[in-house]
Coordinates of C-alpha atoms and ligand atoms in Angstrom, one line a residue:
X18 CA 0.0 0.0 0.0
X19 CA 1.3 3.2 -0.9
X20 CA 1.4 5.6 2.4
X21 CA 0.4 3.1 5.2
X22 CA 0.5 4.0 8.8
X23 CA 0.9 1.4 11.3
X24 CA -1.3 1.3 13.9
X25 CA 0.4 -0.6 17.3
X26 CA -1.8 -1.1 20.3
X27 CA -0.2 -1.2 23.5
X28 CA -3.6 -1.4 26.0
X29 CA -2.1 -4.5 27.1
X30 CA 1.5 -3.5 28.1
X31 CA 1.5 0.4 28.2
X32 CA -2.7 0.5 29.2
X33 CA -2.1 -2.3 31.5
X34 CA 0.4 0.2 33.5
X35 CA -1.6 2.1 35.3
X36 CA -2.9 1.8 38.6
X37 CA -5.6 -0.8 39.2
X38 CA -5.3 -1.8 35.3
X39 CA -3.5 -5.0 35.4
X40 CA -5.6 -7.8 33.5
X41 CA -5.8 -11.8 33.8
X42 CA -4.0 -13.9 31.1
X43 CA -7.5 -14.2 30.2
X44 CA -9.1 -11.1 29.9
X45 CA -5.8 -9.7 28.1
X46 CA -6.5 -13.0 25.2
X47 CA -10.0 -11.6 25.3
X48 CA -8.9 -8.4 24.5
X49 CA -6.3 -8.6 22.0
X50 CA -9.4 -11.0 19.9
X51 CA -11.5 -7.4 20.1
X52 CA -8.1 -5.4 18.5
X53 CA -7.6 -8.4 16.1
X54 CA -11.5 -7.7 15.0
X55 CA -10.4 -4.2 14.7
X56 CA -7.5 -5.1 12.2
X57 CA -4.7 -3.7 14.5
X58 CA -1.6 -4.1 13.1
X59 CA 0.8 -4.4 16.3
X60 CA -0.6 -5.6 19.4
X61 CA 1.8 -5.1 22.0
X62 CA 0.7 -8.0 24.5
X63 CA 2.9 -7.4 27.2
X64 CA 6.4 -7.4 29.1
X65 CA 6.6 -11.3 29.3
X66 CA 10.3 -11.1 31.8
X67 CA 8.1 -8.5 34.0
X68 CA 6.4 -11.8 36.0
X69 CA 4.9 -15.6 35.0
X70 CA 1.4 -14.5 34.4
X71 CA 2.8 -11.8 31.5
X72 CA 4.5 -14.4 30.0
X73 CA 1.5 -16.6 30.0
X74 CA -0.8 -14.1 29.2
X75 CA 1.6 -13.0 25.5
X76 CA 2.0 -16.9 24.9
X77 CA -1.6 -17.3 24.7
X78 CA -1.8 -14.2 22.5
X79 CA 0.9 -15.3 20.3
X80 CA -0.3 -19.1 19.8
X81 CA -3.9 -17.7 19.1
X82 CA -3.5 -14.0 17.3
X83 CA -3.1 -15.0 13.6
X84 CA -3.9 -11.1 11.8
X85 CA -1.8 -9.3 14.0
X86 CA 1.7 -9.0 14.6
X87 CA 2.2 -10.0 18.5
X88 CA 4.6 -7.9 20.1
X89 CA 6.6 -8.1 23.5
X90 CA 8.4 -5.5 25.4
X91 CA 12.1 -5.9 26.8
X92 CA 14.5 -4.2 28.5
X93 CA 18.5 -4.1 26.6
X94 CA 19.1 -7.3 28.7
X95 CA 19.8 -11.2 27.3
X96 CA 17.0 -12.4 29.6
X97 CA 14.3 -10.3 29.2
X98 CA 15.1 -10.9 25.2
X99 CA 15.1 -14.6 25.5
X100 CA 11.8 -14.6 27.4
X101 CA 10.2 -12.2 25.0
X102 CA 11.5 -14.8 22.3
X103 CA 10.6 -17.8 24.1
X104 CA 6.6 -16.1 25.0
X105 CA 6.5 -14.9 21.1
X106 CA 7.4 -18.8 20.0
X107 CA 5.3 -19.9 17.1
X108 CA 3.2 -16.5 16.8
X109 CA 2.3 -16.2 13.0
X110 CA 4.0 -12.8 13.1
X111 CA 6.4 -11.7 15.9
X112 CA 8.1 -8.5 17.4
X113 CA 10.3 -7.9 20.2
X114 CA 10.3 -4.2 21.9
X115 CA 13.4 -3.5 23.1
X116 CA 14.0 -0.1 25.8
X117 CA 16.3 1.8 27.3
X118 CA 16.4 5.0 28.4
X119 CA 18.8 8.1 26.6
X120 CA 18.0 11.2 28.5
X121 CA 20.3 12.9 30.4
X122 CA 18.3 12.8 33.5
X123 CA 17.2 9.2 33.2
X124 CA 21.1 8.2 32.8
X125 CA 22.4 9.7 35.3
X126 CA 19.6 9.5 38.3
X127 CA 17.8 6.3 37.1
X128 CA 20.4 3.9 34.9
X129 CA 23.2 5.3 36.9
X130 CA 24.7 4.8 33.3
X131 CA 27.1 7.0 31.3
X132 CA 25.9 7.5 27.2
X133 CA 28.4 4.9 26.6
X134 CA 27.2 2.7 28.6
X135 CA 23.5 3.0 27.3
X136 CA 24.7 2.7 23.4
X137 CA 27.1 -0.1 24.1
X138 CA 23.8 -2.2 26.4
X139 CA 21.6 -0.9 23.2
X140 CA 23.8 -2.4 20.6
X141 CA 24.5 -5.7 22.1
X142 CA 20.6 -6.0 22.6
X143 CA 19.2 -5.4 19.2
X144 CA 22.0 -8.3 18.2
X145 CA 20.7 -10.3 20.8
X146 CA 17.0 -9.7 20.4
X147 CA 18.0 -10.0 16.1
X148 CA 19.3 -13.5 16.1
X149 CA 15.7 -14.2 17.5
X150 CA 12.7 -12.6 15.5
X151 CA 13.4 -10.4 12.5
X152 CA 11.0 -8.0 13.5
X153 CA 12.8 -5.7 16.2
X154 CA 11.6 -2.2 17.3
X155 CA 13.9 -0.2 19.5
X156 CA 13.1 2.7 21.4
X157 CA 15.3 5.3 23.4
X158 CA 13.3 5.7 26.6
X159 CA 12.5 9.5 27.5
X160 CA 13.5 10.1 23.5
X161 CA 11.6 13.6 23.3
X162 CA 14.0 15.0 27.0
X163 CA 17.8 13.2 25.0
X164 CA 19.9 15.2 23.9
X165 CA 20.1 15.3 19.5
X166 CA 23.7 14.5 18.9
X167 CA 23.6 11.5 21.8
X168 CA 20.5 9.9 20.4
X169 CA 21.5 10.2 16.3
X170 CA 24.2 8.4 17.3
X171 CA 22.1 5.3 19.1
X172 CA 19.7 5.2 16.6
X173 CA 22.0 4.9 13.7
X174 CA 23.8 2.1 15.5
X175 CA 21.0 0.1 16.6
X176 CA 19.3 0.4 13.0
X177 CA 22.7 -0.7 11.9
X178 CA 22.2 -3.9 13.9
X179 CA 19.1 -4.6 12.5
X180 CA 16.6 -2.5 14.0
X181 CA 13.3 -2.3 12.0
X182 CA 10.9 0.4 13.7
X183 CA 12.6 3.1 15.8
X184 CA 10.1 4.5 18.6
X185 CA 10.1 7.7 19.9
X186 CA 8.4 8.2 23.1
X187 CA 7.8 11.8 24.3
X188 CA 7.8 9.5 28.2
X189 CA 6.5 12.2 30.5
X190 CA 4.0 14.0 27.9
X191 CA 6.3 16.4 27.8
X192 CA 6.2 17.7 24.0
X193 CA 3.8 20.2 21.9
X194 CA 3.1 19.3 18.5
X195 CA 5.1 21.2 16.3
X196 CA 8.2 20.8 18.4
X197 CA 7.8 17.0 18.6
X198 CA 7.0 17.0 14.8
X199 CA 10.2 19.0 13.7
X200 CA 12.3 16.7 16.6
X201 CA 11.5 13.0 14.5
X202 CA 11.8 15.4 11.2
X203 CA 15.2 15.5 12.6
X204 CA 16.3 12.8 13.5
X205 CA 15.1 11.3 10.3
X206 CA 17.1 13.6 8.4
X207 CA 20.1 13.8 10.4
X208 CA 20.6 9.5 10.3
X209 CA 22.0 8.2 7.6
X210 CA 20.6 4.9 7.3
X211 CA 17.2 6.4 9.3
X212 CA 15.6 5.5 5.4
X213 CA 16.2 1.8 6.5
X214 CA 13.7 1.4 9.9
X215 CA 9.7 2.6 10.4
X216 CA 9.6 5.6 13.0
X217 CA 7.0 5.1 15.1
X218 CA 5.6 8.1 17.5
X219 CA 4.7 6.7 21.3
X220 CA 3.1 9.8 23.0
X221 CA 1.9 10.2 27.1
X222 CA -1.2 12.7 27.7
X223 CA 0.1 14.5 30.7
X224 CA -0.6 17.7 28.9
X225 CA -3.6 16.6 26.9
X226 CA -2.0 16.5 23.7
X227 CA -0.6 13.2 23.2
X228 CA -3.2 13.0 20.2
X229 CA -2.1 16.0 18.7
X230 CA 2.0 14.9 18.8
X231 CA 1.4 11.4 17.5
X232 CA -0.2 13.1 14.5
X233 CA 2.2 16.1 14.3
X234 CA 4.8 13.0 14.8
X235 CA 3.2 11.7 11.5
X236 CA 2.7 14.7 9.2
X237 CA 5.3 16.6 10.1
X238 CA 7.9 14.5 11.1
X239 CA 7.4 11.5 8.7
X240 CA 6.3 8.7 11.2
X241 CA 4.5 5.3 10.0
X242 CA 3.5 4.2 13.1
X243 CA 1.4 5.5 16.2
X244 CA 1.4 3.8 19.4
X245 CA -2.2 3.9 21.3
X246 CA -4.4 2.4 23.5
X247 CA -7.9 1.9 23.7
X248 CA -9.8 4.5 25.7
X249 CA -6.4 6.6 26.4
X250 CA -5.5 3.7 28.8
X251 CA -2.1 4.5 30.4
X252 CA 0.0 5.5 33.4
X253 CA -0.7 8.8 34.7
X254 CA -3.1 11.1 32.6
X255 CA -2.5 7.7 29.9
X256 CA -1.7 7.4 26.4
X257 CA -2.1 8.9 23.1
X258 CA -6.3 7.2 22.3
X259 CA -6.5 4.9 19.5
X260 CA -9.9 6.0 18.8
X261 CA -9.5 9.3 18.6
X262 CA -5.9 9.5 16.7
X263 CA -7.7 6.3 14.1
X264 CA -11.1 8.6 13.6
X265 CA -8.8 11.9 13.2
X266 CA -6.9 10.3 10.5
X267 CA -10.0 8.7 8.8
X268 CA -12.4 11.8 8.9
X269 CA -9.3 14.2 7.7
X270 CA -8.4 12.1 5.2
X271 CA -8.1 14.8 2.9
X272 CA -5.5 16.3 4.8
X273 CA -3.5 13.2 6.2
X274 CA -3.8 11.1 3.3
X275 CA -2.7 8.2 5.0
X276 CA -4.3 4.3 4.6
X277 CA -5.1 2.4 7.7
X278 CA -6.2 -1.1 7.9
X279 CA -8.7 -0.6 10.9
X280 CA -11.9 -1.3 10.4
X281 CA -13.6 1.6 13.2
X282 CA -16.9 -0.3 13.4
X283 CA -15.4 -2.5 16.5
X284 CA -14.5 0.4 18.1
X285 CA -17.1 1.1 20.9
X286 CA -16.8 -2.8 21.5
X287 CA -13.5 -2.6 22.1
X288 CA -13.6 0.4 24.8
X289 CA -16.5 -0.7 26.3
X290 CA -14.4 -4.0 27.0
X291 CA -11.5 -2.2 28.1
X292 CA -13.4 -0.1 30.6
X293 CA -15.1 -3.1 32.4
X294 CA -12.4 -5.5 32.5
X295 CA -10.3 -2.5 34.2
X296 CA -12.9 -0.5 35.5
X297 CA -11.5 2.4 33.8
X298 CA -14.7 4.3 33.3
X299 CA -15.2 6.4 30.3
X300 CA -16.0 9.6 30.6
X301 CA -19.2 10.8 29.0
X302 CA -18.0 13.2 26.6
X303 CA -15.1 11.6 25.7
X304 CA -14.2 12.2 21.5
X305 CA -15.5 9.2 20.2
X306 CA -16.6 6.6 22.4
X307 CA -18.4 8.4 25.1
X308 CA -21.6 8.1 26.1
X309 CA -22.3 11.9 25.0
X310 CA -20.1 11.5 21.5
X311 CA -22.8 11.9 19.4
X312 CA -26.1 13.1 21.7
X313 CA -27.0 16.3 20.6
X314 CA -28.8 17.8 23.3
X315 CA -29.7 21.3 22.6
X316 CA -32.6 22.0 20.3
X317 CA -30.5 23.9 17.8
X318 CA -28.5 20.9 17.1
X319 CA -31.4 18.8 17.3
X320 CA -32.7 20.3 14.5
X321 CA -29.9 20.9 12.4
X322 CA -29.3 17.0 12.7
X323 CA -32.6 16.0 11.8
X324 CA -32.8 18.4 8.6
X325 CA -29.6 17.4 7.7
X326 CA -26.7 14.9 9.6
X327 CA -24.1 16.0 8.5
X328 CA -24.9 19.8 9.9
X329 CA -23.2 18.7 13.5
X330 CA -21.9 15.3 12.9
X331 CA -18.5 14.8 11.1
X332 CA -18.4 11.2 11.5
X333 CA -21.8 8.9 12.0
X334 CA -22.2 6.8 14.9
X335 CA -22.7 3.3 13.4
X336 CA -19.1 3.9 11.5
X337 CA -17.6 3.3 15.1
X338 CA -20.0 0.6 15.8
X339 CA -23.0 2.5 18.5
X340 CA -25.9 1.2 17.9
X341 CA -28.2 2.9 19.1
X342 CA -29.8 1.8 22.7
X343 CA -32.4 -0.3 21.6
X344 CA -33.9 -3.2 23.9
X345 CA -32.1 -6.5 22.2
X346 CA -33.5 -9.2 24.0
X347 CA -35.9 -10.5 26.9
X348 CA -37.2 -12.5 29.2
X349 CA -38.6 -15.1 26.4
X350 CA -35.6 -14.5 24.5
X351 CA -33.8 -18.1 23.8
X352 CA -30.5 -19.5 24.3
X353 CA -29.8 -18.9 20.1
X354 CA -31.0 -15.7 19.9
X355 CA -28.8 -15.0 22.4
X356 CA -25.7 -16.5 21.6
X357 CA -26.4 -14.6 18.0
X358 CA -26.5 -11.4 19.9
X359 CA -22.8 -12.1 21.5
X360 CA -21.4 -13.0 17.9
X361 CA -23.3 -9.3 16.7
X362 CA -21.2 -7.6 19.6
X363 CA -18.0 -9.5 18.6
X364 CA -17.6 -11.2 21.9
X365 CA -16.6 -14.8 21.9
X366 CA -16.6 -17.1 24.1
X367 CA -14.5 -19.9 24.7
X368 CA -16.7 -23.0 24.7
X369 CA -20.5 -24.1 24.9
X370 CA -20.6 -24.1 28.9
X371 CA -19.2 -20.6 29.0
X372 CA -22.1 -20.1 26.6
X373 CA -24.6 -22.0 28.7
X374 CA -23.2 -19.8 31.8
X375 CA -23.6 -16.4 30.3
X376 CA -27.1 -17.9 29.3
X377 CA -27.8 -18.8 32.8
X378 CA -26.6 -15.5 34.3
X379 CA -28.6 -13.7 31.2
X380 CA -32.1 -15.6 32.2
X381 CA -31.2 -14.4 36.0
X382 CA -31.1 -10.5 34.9
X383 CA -33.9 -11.2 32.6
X384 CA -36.1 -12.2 35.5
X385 CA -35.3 -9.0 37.1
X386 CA -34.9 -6.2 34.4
X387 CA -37.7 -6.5 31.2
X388 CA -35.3 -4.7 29.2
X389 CA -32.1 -6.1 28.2
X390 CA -29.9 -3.8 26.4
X391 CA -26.1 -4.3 24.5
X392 CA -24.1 -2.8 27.8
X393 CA -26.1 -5.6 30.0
X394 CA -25.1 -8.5 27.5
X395 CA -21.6 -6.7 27.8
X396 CA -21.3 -6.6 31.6
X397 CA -22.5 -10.3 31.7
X398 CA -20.4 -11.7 29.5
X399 CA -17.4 -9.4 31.2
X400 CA -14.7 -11.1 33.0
X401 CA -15.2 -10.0 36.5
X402 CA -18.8 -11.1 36.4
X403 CA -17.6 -14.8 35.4
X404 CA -16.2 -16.0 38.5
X405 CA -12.6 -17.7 38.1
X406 CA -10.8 -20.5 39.3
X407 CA -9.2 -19.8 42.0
X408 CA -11.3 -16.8 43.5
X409 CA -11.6 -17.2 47.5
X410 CA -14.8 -14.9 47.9
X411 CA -18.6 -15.1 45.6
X412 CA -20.9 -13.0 46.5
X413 CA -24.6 -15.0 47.8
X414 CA -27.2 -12.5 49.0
X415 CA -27.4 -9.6 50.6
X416 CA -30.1 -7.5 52.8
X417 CA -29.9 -3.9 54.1
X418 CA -32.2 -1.6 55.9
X419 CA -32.0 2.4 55.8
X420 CA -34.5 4.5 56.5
X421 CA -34.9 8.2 57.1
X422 CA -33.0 9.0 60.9
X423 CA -31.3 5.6 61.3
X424 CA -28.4 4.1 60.9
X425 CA -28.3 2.0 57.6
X426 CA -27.4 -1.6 59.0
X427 CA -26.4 -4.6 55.9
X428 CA -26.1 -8.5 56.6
X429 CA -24.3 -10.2 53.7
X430 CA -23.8 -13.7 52.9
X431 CA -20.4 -14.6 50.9
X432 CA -18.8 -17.9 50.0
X433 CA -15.1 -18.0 51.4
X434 CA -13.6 -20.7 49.6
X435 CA -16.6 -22.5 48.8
X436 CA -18.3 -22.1 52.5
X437 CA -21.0 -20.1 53.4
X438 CA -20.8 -17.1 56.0
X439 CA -22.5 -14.1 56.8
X440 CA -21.2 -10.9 57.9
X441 CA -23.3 -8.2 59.6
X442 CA -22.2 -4.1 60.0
X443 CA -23.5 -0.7 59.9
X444 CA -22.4 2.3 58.1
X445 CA -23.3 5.9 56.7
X446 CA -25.4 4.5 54.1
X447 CA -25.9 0.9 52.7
X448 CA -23.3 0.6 50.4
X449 CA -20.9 1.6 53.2
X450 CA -22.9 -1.0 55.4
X451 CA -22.7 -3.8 53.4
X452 CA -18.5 -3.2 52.4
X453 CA -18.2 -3.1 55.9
X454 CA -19.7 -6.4 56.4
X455 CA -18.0 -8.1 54.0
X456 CA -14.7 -6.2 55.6
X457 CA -15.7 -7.6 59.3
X458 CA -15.0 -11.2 57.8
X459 CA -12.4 -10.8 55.2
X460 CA -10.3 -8.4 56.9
X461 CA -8.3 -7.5 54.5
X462 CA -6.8 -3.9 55.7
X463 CA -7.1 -2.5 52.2
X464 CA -7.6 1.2 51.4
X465 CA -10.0 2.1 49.3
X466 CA -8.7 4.6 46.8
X467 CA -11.9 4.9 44.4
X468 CA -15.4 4.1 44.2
X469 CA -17.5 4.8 41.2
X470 CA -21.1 4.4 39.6
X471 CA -22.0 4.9 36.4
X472 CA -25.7 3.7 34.9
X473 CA -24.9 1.1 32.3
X474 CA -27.6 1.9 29.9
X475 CA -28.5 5.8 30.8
X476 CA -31.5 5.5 33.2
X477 CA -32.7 5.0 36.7
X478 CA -34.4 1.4 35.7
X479 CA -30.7 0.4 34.4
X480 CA -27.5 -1.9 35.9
X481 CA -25.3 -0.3 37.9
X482 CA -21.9 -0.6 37.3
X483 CA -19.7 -0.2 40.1
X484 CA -15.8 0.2 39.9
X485 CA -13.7 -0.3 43.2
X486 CA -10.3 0.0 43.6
X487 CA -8.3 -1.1 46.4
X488 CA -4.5 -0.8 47.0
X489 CA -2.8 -2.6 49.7
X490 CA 0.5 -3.4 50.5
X491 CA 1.9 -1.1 47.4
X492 CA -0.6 -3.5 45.1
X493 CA -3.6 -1.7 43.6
X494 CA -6.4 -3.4 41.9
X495 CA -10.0 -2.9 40.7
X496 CA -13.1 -4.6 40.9
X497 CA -15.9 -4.4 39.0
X498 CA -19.6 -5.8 39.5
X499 CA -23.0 -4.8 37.8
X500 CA -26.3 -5.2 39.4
X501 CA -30.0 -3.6 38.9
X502 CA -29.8 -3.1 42.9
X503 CA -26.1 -0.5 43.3
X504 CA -26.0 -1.9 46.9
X505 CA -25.1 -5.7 45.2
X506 CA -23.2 -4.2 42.5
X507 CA -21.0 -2.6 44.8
X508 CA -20.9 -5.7 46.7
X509 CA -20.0 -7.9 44.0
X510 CA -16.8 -5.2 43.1
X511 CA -15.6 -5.3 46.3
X512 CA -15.3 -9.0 46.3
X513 CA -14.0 -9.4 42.7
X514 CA -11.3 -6.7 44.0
X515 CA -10.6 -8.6 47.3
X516 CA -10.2 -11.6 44.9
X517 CA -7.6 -9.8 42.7
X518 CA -5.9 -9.0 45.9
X519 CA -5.3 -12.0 46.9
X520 CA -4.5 -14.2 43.4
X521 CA -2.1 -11.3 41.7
X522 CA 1.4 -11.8 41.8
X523 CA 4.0 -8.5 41.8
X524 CA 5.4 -7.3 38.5
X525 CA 8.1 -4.9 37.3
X526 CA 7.7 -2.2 36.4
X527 CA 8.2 -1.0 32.8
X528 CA 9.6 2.3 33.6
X529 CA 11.0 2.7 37.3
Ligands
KIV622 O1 6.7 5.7 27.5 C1 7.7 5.0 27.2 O2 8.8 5.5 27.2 C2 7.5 3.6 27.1 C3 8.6 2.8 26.6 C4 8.8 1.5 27.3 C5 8.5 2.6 25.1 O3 6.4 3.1 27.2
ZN623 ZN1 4.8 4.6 27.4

């Protein structure tokens, strides 16, 4: 294709990063199916050397990902290489990710390093990782803060040894558009075998305008490749958002000019599943896929839409794959119609019983909710509602009193490794109450850093969804549970946080 631009997801390594985010082997296969759907070119699964359930988790993406290249990040050492290259073993197509950091600062505080140092470890690595997989991206960590001269002279060398894509992060969200745009212009033109590697653009949103660098990166500077993640998904403020930097590039086509292989119309699928396997809710007008992305709520617009769309809308709605909130099944609904409606919404599940589960779980809501819209079949089928092997805690049933001038009081029954107890507790109102029972058995000493609500499907006769995260001991995880009754919901995330808790081993850290 003439002027293609890559398109490499990292939701599963860079996403995965921040706090609260980090995903099952499981839920991260689930989730790289979704970005195969979406015709991702690069999915970067993970950092396999970072613990055993990384590895696991980008061996099961590799064995099963066929569309895709499968990718896996490294730092410039021979064993986080080899694991990379033993996790990436028989993928159809393959990439190891190899980092190290280049800026002054990082050096000299962080590596403890000289430059010498740091080209010498970057040289030997690219050999190392080369000998491997042909398919080897490099990238000088804290690229945008180096210093010119210092990283011309890395880049050439490790494109010498075989380098294929060269990445430029801008690490700390530091860069404004232009300025990062002229910086890859650059480097491009200053290295002389620069014509010989993809540059790729990897931009943090600590300043909001990680969107608007990757595509500066691109038109200005002459990148093929954007690094992304679904939903912004990233340490601190995140990453640059693959929906908004894919939708930018399709709707100004006329000005970018650039192919793409995506194919946008699995896009709200794919952050909807991102958001409730990490309970990173999405905030309602966010571009794209939030809830508000294409409401038009004053009557002005209202108008203007109805006489003619394309008045207020510059892209349509069903091109990113809403549908609109329409009731999709019911209480008489059967077990086909159903499993039809998962294949509509791209999810798949791994064999008839997990089928005949969801069913089972879907009859249950049924029972209580006459309307059963897309985000319910969504939150059923999501991972925290499934329980897993291994999970201590289940929520049973739960009962709670409040009423005007009293003290809400909650008694709780939970299974704690397959046995039956109840808890009892007060508290200022019954969610409080009914945490606090389930605290009075498990006693678990964990903070409670965030606790959120959102209305799956928009109204009052809607699930709740209910995100908690909890950090203990320097580990912080997130738990999310849907219910018609917020009292349960928030019951059920507690629990399928306390389970996370407890079955989560430590990683390291990407960048530390
Ligand atoms: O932001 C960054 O520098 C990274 C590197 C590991 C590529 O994520
Ligand atoms: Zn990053």
């Amino acid at each position: 294709m003439a002027d293609k631009l890559i398109i490499f997801d990292t939701t599963l390594r860079d996403g995965e990063q921040s706090p609260g985010a980090s995903m099952t082997r499981d839920e991260k296969l689930r989730i790289a199916r979704q970005l195969e759907r979406l015709k991702v070119d690069v999915i970067e699964a993970g950092f396999a050397a970072s613990s055993n359930g990384d590895f696991e988790a980008v061996r099961a993406i590799a064995q099963s990902i066929k569309d895709s290249t499968v990718c896996s990040l490294a730092r410039t050492n021979d064993r986080d290489i080899a694991r990379a290259a033993e996790a990436l073993h028989g993928a159809n197509s393959a990439r190891i990710h190899t980092f190290i950091a280049t800026s002054p600062l990082h050096m000299e505080k962080k590596l403890r390093m000289t430059p010498d140092q740091v080209m010498e470890q970057a040289v030997q690595a690219v050999r190392f990782a080369r000998n491997l997989v042909g398919d080897i991206e490099f990238s000088p960590e804290d690229g945008y803060r180096s210093e010119m001269d210092f990283l011309c002279r890395i880049l050439e060398a490790v494109i010498k040894e075989g380098a294929t894509t060269i990445n430029v992060p801008d690490t700390v969200g530091y860069a404004v558009p232009e300025l990062y745009g002229e910086f890859i212009r650059t480097l491009r033109e200053r290295i002389p075998n620069s014509d010989k590697a993809i540059w790729s653009v990897h931009c943090h949103n600590d300043l909001g305008m990680a969107v608007a660098n990757s595509l500066a990166g691109v038109q200005i500077g002459g990148a093929r490749q954007i690094e992304c993640t679904i939903n912004g998904l990233g340490e601190r403020a995140g990453n640059c958002s693959l929906e908004e930097v894919v939708m930018a590039l399709k709707t100004r086509k006329d000005y970018f000019g650039l192919e793409l292989g995506i194919d946008p119309r699995h896009i709200v699928a794919a952050s909807r599943m991102v958001s409730q396997t990490t309970g990173f809710v999405v905030q309602p007008n966010k571009a794209v896929v939030g809830a508000n992305a294409f409401a038009h709520a004053s009557g002005i617009h209202q108008d203007g839409v109805l006489k003619a769309r394309d008045t207020y809308e510059i892209m349509r709605a069903e091109d990113v794959g809403w549908t609109t909130n329409k009731i999709v099944l019911g209480k008489l609904s059967g077990r086909n119609a159903f499993k039809q409606r998962l294949q509509d919404l791209g999810v798949q599940l791994e064999s008839e019983s997990d089928i005949n589960a969801a069913f089972t779980r879907f009859k249950e809501l049924a029972d209580r909710k006459s309307e059963i819209f897309d985000e319910d079949i969504l939150a059923l089928v999501s991972q925290d509602a499934v329980p897993e092997e291994g999970d201590q805690y289940s929520f049973v049933s739960l009962s709670q009193h409040s009423e005007t001038g009293e003290r809400p009081h909650a008694s709780i029954v939970i299974q704690d490794n397959g046995t039956e107890v109840r808890a009892e507790s007060d508290g200022n109102g019954p969610v409080d109450a009914s945490l606090k029972a389930i605290e009075n058995h498990v006693k678990s000493g964990a903070e409670m850093v965030l606790y959120s609500v959102n209305a799956i499907s928009g109204s009052t006769e809607s699930q709740g969804e209910v995100t908690v995260r909890l950090q203990n001991s320097g580990r912080v995880v997130n738990g999310v549970g849907a219910d018609p009754d917020i009292v349960v919901a928030s019951a059920k995330a507690y629990l399928s946080a306390l389970n996370k808790l407890k079955s989560k081993s430590d990683r390291v850290a990407a960048q530390g």
